[in-house]
PDB file of C-alpha atoms in Angstrom:
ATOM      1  CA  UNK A   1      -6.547  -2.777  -9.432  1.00  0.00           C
ATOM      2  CA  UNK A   2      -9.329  -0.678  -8.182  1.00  0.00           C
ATOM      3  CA  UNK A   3      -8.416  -1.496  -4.615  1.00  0.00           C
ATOM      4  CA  UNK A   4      -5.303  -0.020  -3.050  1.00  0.00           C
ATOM      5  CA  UNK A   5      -3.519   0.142   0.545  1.00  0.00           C
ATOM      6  CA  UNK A   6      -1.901   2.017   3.146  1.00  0.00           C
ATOM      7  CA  UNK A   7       0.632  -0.912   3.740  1.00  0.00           C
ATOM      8  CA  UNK A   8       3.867  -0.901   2.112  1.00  0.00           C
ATOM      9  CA  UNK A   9       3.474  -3.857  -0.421  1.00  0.00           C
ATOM     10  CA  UNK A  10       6.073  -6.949  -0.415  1.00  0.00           C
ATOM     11  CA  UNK A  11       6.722  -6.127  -3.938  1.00  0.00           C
ATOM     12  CA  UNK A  12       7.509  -3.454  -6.280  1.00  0.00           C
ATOM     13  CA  UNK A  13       4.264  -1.893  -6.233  1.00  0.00           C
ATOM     14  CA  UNK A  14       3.872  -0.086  -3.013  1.00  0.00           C
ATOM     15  CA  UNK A  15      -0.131   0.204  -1.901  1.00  0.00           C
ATOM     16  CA  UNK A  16      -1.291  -2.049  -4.135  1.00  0.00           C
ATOM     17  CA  UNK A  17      -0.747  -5.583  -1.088  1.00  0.00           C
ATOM     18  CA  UNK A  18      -4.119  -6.734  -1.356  1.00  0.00           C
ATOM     19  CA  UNK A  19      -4.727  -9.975   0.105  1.00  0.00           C
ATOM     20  CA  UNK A  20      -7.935 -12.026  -1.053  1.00  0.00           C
ATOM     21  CA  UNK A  21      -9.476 -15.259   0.187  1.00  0.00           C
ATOM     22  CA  UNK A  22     -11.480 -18.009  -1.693  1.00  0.00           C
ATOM     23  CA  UNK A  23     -13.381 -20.663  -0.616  1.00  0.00           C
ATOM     24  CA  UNK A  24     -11.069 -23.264  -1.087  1.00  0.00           C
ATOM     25  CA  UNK A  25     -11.122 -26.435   1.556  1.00  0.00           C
ATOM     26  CA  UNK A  26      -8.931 -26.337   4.149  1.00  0.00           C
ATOM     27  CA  UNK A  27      -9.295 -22.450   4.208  1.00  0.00           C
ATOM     28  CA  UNK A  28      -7.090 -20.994   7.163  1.00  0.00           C
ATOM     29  CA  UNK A  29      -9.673 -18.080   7.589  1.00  0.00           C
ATOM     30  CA  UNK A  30     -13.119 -19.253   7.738  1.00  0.00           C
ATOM     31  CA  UNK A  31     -14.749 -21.261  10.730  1.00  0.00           C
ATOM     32  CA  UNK A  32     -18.201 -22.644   9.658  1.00  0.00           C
ATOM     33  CA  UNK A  33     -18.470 -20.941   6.362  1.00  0.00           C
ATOM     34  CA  UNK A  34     -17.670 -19.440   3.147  1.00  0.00           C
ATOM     35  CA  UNK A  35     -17.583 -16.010   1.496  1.00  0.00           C
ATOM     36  CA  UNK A  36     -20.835 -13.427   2.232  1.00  0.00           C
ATOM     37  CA  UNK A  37     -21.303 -13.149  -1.490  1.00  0.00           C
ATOM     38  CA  UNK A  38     -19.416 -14.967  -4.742  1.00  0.00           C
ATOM     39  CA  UNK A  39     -16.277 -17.238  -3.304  1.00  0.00           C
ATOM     40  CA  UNK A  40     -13.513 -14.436  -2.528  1.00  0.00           C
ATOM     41  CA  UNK A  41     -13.322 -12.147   0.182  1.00  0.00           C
ATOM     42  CA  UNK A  42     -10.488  -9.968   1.358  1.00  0.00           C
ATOM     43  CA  UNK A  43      -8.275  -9.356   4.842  1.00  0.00           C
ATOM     44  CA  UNK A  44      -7.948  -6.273   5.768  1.00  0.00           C
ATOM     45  CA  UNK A  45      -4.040  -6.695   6.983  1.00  0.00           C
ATOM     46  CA  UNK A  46      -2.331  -8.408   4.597  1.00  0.00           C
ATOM     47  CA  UNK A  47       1.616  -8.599   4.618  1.00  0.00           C
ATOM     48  CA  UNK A  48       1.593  -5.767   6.886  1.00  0.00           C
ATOM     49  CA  UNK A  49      -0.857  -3.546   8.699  1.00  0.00           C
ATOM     50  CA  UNK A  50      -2.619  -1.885   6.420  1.00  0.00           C
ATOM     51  CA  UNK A  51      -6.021  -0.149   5.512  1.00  0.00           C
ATOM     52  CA  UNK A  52      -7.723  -0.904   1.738  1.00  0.00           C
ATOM     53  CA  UNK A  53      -9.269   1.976   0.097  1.00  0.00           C
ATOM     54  CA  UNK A  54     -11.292   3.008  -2.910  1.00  0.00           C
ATOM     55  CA  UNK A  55     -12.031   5.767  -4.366  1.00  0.00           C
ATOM     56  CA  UNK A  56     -15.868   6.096  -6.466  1.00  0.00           C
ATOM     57  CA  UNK A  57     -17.119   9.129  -8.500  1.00  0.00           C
ATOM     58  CA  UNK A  58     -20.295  10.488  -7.038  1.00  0.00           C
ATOM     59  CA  UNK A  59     -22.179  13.103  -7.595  1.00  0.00           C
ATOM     60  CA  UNK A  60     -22.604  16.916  -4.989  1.00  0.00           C
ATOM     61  CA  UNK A  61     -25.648  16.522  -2.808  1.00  0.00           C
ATOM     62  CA  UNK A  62     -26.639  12.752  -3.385  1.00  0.00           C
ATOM     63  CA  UNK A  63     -27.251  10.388  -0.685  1.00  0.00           C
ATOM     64  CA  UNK A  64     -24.616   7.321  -0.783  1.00  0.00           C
ATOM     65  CA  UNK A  65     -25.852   4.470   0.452  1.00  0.00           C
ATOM     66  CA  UNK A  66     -22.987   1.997   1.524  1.00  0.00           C
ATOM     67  CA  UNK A  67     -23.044  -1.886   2.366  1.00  0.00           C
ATOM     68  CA  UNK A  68     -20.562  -4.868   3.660  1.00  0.00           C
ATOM     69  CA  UNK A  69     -19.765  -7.709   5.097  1.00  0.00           C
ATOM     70  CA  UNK A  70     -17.383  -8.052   7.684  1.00  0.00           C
ATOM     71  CA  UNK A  71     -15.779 -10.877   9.952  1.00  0.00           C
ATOM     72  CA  UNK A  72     -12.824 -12.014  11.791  1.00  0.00           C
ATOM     73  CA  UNK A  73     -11.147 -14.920  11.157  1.00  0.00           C
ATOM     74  CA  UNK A  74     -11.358 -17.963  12.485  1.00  0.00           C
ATOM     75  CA  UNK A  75      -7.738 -17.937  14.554  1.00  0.00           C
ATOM     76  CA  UNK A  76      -8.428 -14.990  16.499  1.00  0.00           C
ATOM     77  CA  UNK A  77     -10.452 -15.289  19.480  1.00  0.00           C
ATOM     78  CA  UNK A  78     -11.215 -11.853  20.365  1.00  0.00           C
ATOM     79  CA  UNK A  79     -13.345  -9.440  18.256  1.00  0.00           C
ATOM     80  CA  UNK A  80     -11.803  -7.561  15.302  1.00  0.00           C
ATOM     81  CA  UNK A  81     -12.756  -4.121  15.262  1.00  0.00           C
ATOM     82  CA  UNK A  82     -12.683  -2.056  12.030  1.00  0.00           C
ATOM     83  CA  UNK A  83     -13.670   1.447  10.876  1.00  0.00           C
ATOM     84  CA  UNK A  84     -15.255   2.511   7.922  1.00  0.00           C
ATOM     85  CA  UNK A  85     -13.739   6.169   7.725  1.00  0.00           C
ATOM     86  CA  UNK A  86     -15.570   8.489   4.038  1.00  0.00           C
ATOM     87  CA  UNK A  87     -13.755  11.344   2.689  1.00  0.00           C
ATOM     88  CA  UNK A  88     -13.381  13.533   0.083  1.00  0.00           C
ATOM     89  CA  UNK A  89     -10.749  12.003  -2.037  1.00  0.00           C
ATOM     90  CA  UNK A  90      -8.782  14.927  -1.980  1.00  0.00           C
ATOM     91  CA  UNK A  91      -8.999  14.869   1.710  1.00  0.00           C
ATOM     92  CA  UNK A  92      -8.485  11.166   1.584  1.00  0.00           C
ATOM     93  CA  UNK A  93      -5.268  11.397  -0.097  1.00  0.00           C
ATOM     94  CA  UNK A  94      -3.722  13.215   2.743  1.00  0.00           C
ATOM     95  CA  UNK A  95      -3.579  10.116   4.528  1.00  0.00           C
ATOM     96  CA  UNK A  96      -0.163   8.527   3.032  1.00  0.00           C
ATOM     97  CA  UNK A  97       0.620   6.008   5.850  1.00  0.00           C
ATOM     98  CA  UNK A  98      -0.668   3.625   8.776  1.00  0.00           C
ATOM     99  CA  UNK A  99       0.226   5.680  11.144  1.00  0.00           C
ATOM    100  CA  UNK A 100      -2.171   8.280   9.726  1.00  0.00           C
ATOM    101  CA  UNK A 101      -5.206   6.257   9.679  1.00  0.00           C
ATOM    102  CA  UNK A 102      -4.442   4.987  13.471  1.00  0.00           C
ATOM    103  CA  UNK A 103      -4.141   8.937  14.443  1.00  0.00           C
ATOM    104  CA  UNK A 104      -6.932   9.721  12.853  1.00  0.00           C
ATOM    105  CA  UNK A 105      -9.275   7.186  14.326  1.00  0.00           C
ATOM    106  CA  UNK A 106      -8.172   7.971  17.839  1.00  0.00           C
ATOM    107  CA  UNK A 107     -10.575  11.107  17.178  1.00  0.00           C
ATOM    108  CA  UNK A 108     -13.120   8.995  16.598  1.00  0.00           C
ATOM    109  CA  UNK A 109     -16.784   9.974  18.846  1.00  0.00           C
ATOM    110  CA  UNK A 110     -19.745   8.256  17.428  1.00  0.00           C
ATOM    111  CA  UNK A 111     -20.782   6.400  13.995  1.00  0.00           C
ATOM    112  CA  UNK A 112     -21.417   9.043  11.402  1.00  0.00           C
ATOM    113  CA  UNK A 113     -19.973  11.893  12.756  1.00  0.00           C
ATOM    114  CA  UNK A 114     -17.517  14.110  10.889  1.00  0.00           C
ATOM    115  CA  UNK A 115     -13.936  14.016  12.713  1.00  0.00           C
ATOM    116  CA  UNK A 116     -11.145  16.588  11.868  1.00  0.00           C
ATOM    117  CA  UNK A 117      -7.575  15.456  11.022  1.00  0.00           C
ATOM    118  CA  UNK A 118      -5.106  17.710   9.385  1.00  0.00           C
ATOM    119  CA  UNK A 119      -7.048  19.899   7.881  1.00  0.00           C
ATOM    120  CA  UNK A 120      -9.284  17.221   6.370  1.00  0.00           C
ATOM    121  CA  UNK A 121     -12.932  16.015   7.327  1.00  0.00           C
ATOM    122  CA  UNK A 122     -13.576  12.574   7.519  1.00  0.00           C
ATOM    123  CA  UNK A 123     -16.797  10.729   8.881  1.00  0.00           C
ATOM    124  CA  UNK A 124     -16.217   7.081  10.543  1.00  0.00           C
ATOM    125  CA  UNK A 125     -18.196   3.840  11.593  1.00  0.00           C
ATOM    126  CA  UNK A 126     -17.117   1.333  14.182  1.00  0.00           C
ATOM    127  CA  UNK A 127     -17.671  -2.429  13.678  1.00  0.00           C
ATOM    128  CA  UNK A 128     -16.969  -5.233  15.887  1.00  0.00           C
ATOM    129  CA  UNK A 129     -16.838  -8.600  13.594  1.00  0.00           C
ATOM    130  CA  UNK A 130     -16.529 -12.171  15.125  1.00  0.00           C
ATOM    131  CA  UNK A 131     -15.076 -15.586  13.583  1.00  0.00           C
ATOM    132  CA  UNK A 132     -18.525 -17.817  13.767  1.00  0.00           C
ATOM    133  CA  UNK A 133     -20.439 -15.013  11.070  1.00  0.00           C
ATOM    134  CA  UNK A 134     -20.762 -12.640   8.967  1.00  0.00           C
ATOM    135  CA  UNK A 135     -22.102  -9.539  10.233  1.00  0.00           C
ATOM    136  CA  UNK A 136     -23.908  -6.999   7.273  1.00  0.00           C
ATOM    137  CA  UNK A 137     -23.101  -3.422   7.774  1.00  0.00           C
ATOM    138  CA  UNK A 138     -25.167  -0.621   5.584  1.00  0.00           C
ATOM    139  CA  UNK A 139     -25.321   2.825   6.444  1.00  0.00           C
ATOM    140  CA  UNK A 140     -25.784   6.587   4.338  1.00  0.00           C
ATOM    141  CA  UNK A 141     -23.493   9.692   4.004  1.00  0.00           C
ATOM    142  CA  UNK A 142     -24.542  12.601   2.094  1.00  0.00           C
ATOM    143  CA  UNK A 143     -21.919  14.337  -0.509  1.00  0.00           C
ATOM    144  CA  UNK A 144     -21.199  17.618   0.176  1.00  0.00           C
ATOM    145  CA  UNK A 145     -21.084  21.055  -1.731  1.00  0.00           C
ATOM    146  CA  UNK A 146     -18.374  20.266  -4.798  1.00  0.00           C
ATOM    147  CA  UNK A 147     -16.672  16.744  -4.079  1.00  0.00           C
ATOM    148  CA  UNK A 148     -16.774  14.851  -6.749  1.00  0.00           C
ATOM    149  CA  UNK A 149     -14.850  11.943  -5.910  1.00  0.00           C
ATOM    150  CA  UNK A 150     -15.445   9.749  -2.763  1.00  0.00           C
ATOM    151  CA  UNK A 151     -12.784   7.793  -0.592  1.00  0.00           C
ATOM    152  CA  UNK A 152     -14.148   4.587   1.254  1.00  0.00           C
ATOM    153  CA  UNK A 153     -11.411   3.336   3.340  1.00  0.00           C
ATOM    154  CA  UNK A 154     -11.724   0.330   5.310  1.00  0.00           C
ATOM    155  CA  UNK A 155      -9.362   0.609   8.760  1.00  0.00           C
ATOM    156  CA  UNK A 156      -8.638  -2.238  10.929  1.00  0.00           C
ATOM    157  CA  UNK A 157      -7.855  -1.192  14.473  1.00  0.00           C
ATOM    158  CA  UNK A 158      -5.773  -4.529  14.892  1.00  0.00           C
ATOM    159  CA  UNK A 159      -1.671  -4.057  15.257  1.00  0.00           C
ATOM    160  CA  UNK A 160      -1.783  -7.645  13.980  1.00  0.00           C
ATOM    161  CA  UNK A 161      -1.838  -8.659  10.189  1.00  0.00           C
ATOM    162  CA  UNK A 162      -4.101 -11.183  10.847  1.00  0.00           C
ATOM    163  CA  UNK A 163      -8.257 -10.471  10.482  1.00  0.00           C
ATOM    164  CA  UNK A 164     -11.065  -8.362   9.637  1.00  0.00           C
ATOM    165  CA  UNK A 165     -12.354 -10.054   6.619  1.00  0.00           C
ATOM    166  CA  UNK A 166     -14.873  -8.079   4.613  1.00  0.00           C
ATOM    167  CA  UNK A 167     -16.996  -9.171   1.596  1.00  0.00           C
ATOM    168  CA  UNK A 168     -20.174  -7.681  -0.556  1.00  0.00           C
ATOM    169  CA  UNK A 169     -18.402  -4.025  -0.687  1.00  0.00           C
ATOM    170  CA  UNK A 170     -21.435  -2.244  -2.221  1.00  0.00           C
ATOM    171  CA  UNK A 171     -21.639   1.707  -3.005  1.00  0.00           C
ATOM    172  CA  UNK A 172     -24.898   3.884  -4.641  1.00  0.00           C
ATOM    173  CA  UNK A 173     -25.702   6.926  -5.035  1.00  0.00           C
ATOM    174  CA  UNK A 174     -29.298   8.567  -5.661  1.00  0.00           C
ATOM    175  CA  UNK A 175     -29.299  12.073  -6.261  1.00  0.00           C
ATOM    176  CA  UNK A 176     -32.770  14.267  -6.536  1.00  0.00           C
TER     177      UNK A 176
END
């Protein structure tokens, strides 16, 4: 599994609780729709609150270009809110738990700008999703001077294990 998480798993393999959504009828999730792209899509919270995270090889000095779709679902009435927080890896794999990732968006100021934590650098995005669409997010970050290896990590800022749905996860890299 490419995909891992900051929850602690209902089974034996803790990180790995990733919950995905189809298309099915009767889905619980969607109001007035189906997936952004394909028929599966995945919650951010799943058996507990936790944040899914990649990490993607890329390359010193090239410009990342990033892309998703994000939603809430279709029980919740007010706005999910979700961060997209990019780190090193190595910097990324300082954050071990939950708790981390809410301390660490508490510093956040403004989309795109770098926030200490620890002594790691991380850069975050704020989106607000609603249940009646699916809102496209894209954005850039440029790799710095020797990383090698990129951590995407998608936060929800909900206590709740219920929304922030996100879809179309797409990552490039162009380097000159």
């Amino acid at each position: 599994l490419f995909w891992r998480s900051t929850a602690p798993g209902s089974g034996t393999y803790l990180g790995m609780d990733v919950e995905l959504g189809n298309d099915s009828t009767g889905n619980p999730y969607l109001l007035n729709g189906s997936a952004a792209h394909g028929r599966q899509y995945a919650e951010l919270n799943a058996e507990a609150v936790g944040t899914l995270y990649q990490d993607v090889l890329t390359a010193p000095g090239a410009e990342l270009s990033w892309g998703f779709s994000h939603r809430s679902r279709k029980d919740l009435i007010e706005k999910n809110i979700m961060y997209l927080i990019i780190a090193s890896s190595e910097d990324g794999a300082k954050i071990k738990t939950q708790a981390d990732i809410n301390a660490l968006i508490r510093n956040y100021t403004a989309d795109g700008e770098p926030v200490s934590y620890g002594d790691g650098s991380y850069t975050l995005w704020k989106m607000e999703g609603d249940a009646n669409h699916w809102q496209n997010h894209f954005g850039s970050y440029k790799v710095p001077h020797g990383q090698y290896a990129t951590r995407f990590f998608f936060a929800s800022a909900s206590g709740k294990t219920t929304g922030n749905l996100i879809d179309n996860v797409t990552f490039n890299q162009e380097q000159r």
